[in-house]
XYZ file of C-alpha atoms in Angstrom:
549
model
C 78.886 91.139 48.730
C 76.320 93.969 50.380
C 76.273 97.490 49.052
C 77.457 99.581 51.898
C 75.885 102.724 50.553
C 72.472 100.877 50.711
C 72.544 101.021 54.175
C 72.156 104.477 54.890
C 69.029 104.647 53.944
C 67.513 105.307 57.637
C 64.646 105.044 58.640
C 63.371 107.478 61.684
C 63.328 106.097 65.246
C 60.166 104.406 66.326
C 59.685 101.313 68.521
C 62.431 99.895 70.323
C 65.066 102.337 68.310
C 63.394 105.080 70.513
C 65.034 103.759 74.565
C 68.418 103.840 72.984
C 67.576 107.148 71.002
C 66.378 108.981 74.235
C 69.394 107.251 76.323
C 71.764 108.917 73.581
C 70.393 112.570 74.854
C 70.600 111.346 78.057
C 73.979 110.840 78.099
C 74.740 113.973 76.569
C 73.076 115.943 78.904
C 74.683 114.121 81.951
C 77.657 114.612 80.059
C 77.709 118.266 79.891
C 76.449 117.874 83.702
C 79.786 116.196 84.328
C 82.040 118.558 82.418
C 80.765 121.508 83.942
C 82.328 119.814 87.395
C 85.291 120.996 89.243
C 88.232 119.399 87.827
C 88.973 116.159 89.088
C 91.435 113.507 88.573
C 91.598 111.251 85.202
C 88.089 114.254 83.819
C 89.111 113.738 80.466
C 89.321 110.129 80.205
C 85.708 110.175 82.602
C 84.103 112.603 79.563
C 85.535 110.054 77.216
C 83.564 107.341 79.097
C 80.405 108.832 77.686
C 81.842 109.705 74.421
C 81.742 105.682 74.278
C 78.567 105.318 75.389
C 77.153 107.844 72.624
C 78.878 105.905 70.020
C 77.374 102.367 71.370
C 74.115 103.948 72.010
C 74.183 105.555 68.377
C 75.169 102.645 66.630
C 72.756 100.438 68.283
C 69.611 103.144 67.390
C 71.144 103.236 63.699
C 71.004 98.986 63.723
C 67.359 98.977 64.856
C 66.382 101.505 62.590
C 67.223 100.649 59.724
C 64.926 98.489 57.580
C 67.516 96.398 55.650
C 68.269 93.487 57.889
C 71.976 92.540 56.153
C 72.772 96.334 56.913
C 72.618 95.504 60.724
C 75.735 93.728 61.013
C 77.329 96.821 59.511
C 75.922 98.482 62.635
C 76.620 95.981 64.895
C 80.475 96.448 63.701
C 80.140 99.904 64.056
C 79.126 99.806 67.671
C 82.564 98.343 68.499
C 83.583 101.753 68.342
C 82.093 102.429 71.772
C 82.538 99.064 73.235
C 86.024 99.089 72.641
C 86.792 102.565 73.533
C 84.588 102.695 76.919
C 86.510 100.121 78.813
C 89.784 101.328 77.807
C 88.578 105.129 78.862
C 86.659 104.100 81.913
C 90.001 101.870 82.934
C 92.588 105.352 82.318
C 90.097 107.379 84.544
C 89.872 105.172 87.146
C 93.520 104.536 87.576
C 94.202 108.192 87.268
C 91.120 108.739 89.619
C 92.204 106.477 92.149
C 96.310 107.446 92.311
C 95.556 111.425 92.366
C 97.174 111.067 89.091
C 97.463 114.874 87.563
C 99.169 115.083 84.295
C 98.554 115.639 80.257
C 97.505 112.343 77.868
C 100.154 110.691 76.644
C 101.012 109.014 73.424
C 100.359 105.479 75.079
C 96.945 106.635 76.055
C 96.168 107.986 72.891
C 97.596 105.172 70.928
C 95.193 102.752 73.197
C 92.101 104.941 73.296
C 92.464 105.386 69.509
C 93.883 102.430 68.522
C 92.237 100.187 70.274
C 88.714 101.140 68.853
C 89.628 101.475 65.742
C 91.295 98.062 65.348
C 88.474 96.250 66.781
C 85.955 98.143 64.045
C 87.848 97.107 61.532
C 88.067 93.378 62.340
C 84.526 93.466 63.072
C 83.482 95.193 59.182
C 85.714 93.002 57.695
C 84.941 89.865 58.813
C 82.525 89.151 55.618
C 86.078 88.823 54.164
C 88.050 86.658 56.561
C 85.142 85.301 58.763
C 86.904 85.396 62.099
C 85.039 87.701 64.137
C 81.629 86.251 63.550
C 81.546 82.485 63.047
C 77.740 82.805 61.259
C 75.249 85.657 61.178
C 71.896 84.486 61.487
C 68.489 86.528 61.096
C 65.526 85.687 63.643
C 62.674 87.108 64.632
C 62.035 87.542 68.946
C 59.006 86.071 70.378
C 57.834 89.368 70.215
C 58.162 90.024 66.059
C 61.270 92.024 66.352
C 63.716 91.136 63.962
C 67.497 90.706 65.042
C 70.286 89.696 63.967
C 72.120 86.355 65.970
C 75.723 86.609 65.557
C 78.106 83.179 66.342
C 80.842 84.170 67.748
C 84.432 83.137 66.061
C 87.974 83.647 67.573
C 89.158 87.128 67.119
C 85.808 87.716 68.810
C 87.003 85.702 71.895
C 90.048 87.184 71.843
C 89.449 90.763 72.079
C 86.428 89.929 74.261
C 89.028 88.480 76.659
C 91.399 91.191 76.363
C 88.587 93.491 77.026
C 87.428 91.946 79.762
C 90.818 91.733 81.715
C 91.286 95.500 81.182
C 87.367 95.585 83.261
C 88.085 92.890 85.885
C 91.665 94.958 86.797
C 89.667 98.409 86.677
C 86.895 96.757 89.196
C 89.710 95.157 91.433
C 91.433 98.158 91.584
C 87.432 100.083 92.571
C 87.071 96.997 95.411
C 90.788 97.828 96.818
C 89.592 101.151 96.890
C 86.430 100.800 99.286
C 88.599 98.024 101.196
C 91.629 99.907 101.890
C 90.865 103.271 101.415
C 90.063 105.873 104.760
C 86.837 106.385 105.715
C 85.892 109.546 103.888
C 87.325 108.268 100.521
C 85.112 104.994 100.378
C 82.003 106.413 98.381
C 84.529 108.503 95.633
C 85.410 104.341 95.001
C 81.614 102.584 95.222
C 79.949 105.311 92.818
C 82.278 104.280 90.172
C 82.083 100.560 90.871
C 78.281 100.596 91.210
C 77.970 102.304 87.683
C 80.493 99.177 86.242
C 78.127 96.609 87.604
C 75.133 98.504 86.060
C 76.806 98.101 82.656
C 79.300 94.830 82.673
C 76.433 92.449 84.224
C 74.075 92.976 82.154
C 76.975 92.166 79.378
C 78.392 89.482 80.868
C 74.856 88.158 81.626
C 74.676 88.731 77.557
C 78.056 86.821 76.499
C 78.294 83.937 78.995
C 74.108 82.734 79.669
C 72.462 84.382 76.312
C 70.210 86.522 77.695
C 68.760 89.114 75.360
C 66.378 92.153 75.272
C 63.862 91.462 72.309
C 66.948 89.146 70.994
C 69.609 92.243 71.272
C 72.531 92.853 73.677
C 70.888 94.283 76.431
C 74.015 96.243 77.367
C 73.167 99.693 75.470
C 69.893 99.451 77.051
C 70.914 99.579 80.684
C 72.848 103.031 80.155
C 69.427 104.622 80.766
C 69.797 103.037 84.216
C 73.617 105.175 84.235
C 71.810 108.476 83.367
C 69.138 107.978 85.888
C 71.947 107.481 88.419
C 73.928 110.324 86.985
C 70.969 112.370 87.267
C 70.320 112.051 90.582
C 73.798 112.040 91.658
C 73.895 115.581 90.164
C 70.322 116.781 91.862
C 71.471 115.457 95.459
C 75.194 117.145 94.837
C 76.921 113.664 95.413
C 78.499 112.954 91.523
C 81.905 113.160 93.753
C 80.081 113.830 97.186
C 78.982 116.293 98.909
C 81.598 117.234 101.305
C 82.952 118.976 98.202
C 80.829 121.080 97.933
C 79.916 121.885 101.778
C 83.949 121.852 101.924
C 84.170 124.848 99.356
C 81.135 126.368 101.794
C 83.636 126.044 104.626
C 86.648 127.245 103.128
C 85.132 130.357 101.963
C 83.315 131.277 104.863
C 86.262 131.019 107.086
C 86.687 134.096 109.562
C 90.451 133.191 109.189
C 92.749 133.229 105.948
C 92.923 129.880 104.036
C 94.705 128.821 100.859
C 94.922 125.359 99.024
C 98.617 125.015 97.243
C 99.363 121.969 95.189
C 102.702 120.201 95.176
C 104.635 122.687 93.287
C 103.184 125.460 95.561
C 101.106 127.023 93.465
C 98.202 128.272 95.297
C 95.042 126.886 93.666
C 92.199 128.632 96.017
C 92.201 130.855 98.425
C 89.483 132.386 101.298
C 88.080 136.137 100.601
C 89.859 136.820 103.851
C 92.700 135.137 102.282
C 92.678 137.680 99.363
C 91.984 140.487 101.532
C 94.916 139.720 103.550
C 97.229 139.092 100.564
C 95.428 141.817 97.827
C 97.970 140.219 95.083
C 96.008 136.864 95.058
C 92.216 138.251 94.339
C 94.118 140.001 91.029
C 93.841 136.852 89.395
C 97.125 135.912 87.987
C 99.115 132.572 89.246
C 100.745 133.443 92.600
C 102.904 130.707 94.035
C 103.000 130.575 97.747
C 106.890 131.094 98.169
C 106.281 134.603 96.620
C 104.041 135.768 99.354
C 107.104 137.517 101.652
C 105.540 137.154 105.244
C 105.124 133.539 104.726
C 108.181 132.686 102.788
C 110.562 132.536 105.653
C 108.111 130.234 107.676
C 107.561 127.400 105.280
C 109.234 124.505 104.623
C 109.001 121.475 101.975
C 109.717 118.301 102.064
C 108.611 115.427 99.480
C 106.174 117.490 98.164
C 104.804 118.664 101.361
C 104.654 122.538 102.851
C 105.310 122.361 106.476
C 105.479 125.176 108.501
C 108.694 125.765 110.954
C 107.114 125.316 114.616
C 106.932 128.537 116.855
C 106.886 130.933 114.098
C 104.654 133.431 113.783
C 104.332 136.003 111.020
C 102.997 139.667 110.841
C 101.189 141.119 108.271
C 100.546 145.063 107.939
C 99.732 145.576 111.389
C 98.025 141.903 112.052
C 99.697 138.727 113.581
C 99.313 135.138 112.469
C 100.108 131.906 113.598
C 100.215 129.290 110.657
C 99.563 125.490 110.575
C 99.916 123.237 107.548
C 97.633 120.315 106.684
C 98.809 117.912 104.092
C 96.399 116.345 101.750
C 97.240 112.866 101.382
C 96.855 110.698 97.910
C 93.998 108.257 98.635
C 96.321 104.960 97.634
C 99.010 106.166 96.108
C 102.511 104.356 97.599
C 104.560 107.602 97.250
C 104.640 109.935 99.900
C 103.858 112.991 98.169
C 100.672 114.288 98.336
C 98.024 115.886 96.367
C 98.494 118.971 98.259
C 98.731 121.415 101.561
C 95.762 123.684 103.243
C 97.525 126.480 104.435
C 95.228 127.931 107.326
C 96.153 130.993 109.298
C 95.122 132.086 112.696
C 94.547 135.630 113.539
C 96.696 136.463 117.157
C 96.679 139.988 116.669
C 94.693 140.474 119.889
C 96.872 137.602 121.978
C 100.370 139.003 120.711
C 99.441 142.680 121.731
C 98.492 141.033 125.165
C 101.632 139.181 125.500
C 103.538 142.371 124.474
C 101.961 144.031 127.797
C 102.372 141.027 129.757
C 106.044 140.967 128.547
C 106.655 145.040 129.774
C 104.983 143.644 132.993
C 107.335 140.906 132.946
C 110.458 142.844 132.719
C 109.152 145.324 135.849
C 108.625 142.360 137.836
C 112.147 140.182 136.660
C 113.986 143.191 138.062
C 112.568 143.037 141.410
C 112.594 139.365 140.657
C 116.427 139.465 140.230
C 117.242 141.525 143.154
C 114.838 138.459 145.031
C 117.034 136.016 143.172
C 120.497 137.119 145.068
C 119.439 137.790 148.053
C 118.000 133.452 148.018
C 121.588 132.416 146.515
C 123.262 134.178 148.968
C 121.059 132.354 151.931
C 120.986 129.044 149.624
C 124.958 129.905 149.770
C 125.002 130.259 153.611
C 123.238 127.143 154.174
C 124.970 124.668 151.993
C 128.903 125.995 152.310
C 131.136 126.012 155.517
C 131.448 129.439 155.946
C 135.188 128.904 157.103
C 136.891 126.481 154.644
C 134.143 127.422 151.589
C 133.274 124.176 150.843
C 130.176 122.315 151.300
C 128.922 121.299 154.816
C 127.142 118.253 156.157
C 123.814 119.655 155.260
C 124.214 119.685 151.677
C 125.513 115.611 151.544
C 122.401 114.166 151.218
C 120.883 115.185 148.274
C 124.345 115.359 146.248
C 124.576 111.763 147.034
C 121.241 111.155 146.277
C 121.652 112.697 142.664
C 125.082 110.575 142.405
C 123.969 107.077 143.178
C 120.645 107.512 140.518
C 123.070 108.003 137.712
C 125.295 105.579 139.128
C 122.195 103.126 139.079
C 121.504 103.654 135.722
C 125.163 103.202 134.408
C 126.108 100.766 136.868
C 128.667 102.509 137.808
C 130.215 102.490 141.600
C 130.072 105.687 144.156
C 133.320 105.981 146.665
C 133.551 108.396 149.540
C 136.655 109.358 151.255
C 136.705 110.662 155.046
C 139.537 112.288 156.510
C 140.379 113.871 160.058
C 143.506 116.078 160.361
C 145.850 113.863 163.209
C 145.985 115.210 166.207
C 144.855 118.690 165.178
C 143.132 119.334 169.251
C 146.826 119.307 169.875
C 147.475 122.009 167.402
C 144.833 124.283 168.613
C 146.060 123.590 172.183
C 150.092 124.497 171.214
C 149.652 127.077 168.283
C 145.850 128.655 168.917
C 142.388 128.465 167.076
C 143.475 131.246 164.447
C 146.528 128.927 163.314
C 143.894 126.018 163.518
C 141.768 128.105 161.160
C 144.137 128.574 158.744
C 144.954 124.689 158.743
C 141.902 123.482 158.242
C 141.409 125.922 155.003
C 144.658 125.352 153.555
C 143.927 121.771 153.942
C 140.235 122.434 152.205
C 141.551 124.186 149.526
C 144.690 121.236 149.402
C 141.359 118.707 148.657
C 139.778 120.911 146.221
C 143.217 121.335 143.871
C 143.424 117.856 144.038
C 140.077 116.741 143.095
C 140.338 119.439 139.886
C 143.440 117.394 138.892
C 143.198 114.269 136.626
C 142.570 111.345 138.499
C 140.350 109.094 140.106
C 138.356 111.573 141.808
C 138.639 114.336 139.189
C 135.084 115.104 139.875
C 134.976 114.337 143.195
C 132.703 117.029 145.958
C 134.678 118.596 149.189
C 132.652 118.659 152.264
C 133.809 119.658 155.372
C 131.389 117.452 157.881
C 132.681 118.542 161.439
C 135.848 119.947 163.305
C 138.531 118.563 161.198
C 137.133 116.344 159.657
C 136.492 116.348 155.565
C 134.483 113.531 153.341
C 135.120 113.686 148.998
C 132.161 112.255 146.945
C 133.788 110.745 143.942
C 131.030 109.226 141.459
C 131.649 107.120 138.959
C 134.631 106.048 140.412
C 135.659 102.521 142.633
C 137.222 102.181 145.361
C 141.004 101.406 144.205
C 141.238 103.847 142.312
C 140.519 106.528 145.329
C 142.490 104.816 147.980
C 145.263 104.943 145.366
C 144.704 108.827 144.972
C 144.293 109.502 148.660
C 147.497 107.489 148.997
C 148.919 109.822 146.247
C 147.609 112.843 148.208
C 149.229 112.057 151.343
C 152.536 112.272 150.204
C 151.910 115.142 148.235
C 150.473 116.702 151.412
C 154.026 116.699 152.402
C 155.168 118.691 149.821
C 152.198 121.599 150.442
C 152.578 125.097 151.338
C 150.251 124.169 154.730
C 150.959 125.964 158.023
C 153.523 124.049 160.154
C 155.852 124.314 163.286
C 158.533 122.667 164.901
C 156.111 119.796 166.368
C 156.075 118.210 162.571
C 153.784 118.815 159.925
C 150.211 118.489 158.775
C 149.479 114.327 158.230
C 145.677 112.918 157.841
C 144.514 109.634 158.523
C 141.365 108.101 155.894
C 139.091 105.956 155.336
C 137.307 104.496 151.995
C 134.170 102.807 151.633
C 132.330 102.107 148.347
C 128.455 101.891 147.303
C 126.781 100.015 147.681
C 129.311 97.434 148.599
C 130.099 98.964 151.972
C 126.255 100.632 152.700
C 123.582 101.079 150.474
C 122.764 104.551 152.437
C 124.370 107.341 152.865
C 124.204 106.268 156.859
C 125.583 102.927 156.097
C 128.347 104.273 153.701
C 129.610 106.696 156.255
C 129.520 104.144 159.112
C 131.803 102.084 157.493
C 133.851 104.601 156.132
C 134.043 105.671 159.435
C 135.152 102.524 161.234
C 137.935 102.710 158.824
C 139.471 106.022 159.563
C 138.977 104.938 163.338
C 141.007 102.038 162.178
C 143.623 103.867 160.456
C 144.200 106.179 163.125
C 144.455 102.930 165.463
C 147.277 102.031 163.022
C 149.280 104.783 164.231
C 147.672 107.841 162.193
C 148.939 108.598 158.225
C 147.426 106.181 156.489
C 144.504 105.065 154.299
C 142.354 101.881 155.156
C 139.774 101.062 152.712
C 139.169 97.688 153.530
């Protein structure tokens, strides 16, 4: 059994220890790079990514340095350490990364970016005991004279390598679903990470499944120079998590207008120096939620997560006036509805709401004259639609109420009836009792209509019109034409019973007819033609009676 202890006797870096030596600062200083970024989603578990690659990288420079050849599978065992722990990390950011995920590390995250590493070590520097990791460990020299280590493979090997590998294949399905499915603008935050899986897992796969080797090592270590050159200039051109970012930011704070970012809870995480000079409490630094700001308070809303601001309102501050708008900030693939958060932008008015405060005091000069304008048109509107004996509506204004009544009778399918009536022989009563008595006949007899059609009944929301001499139409919509020859029926013989004028030649009697649209005329012409012929035929009939067929 190999002395341990013998192996740390290290020897300094020189040949081929030296590219994974200089990767290792690489890494570190791309790593501070990173950390100094604006907090993003899944950060910790991203830093943790090249806390695993500093750990590979260190345990492959300690392997090729040292001079004892049996101490390099010691090494080699220690690099699982890295290997194990950078898919698990890489996999946690990039789910957290990719659902907006916000919250602390949990024990299940710990336990796997702990355990897992540490598990895998173990079996690896143990397996000179149970020989299950490594089926044989073989020492060769490359075509070059390096001397390395060839290592057969045994099951536990296969099976963590598998287990491994399914936690990469799900993180890179879940990068691809991002650049497929993901809007526009989101598309590169999901190819940066994928590219820099491909630049590590191929040339390990390329390793494990065909055998290729650098100078008869894993070249998987190596190709994280290739990661910090891409880091590198990702950070010089401004694009680790694009660009917009930052030109965003550049926006937001040189907006003329106020502008705040809130997250879910409505905390407000940034806001504009107009912003803060608007609202003096936020630029003192402590944590201001949104809700406390009184002016804007009464104007939000929140649903699921989301501020929305209540249309048509518009808020004063000090002596300034602001209309506010709300835009939502959606999670890139998340299923849930709630978002990642709300830009709160605010749009100075000052100068339009002191205008439409003048316009408004002009306003109410000119309503007044407007009103007086306003009567004086009813009272001609008045004068040309109503008799101006009997106060109901004339011929003139027929038209267009039967218009209005047949297009919602079209839509409802629903049937329009008219009603025509003519006073019998009421010539004869001008002749005997004189046009005043006439007068007063033919408005007791309008009114008589109108207290009829307010009653329930077939024509309950019938129209009066008085259409000529002594003659008198009711537009009943929605009605049919039984039901209003019934009622007309019904009114004749309570005509009988009415308070009309009378004399010893007999009392007040009507003769009507009934026609229905569109059965009987789909005009107004038609309708009244054959409502018409059927009063003529009524009063044929010997006067008093109702033909509506």
């Amino acid at each position: 059994m190999m002395n341990f202890s013998s192996c740390l006797a290290i020897q300094p870096p020189s040949g081929l220890a030296l590219l994974p030596l200089f990767t290792m600062i690489g890494v570190v200083v791309v790593g501070i790079a990173n950390a100094r970024q604006r907090r993003f989603f899944g950060k910790p578990y991203f830093l943790l990514a090249h806390v695993a690659m500093f750990l590979w990288l260190g345990a492959v420079t300690l392997e090729l340095s040292t001079p004892i050849l049996a101490c390099r599978p010691v090494f080699a065992g220690l690099a699982f350490l890295g290997i194990a722990l950078l898919p698990v990390a890489w996999g946690l950011f990039i789910y957290h990364y990719s659902f907006s995920l916000d919250r602390r590390i949990g024990w299940r995250e710990v336990a796997a970016l702990v355990g897992a590493p540490l598990v895998v070590t173990a079996i690896a520097l143990t397996n000179e005991w149970h020989g299950l990791f490594y089926s044989s460990i073989v020492p060769k020299v490359s075509v070059d004279g390096v001397a390395y280590v060839e290592f057969g493979h045994g099951p536990l090997f296969h099976v963590v390598t598998a287990l491994l590998y399914s936690l990469i294949f799900a993180t890179f399905a879940l990068l691809v679903r991002g650049v497929m499915r993901a809007a526009p603008q989101y598309r590169l935050y999901f190819a940066y990470p994928a590219m820099m899986m491909a630049v590590v897992f191929v040339p390990n796969i390329a390793f494990l499944g065909f055998g290729v080797r650098f100078y008869g090592f894993d070249p998987t270590p190596f190709s994280f120079v290739f990661v910090v050159i891409l880091f590198s200039l990702l950070i010089v051109s401004n694009r680790v998590f694009d660009i917009v970012n930052i030109s965003s930011e550049l926006i937001f704070a040189q907006l003329r207008n106020p502008a705040m970012i809130v997250d879910g809870t409505g905390r407000i995480v940034a806001a504009n120096p107009v912003a803060q000079g608007v609202f003096p409490q936020i630029a003192e630094g402590r944590d201001h939620r949104v809700q406390d700001l009184g002016p804007l308070a009464p104007v939000l809303r929140v649903f699921e997560g989301q501020f929305r601001v209540a249309p048509g309102r518009r808020i004063m501050v000090g002596d300034r006036f602001f209309d506010v708008d709300a835009i939502v900030v959606p999670k890139p693939l998340a299923q849930t509805r709630e978002p990642i958060g709300t830009v709160l932008l605010m749009n100075d008015v000052t100068a339009e709401e002191q205008r439409y405060r003048e316009l408004e005091a002009e306003l109410a000069s000119n309503m007044r004259q407007l009103e007086t304008s306003t009567a004086m048109q009813a009272k001609l509107r008045e004068a040309a639609e109503f008799d101006p004996l009997t106060r109901v509506r004339n011929r003139l204004s027929l038209p267009s109420l039967f218009a209005h009544c047949i297009e919602r009778a079209g839509n409802e399918q629903q049937r329009v009836v008219v009603a025509l009536f003519d006073i019998d022989h009421f010539k004869r009563w001008n002749d005997v009792h004189g046009h005043a008595a006439g007068d007063r006949v033919l408005r007791d007899f309008a009114r008589f209509l109108e207290d009829m059609t307010g009653a329930d009944g077939a024509c309950s929301r019938g129209t009066v019109f008085r259409i000529g001499g002594e003659e008198f139409l009711l537009l009943c919509p929605d009605s049919t034409l039984e039901k209003v020859a019934a009622r007309v029926q019904a009114m004749q013989r309570l005509l009988t019973k009415a308070d009309l004028q009378r004399s010893g030649d007999g009392e007040v009697t009507f003769s009507a007819g009934v026609a229905q649209w569109p059965d009987d005329g789909v005009t107004l012409e038609a309708l009244l033609g054959t409502a018409d012929q059927r009063l003529y035929s009524a009063k044929s009939a010997g006067r008093n009676c109702v033909i509506a067929a």
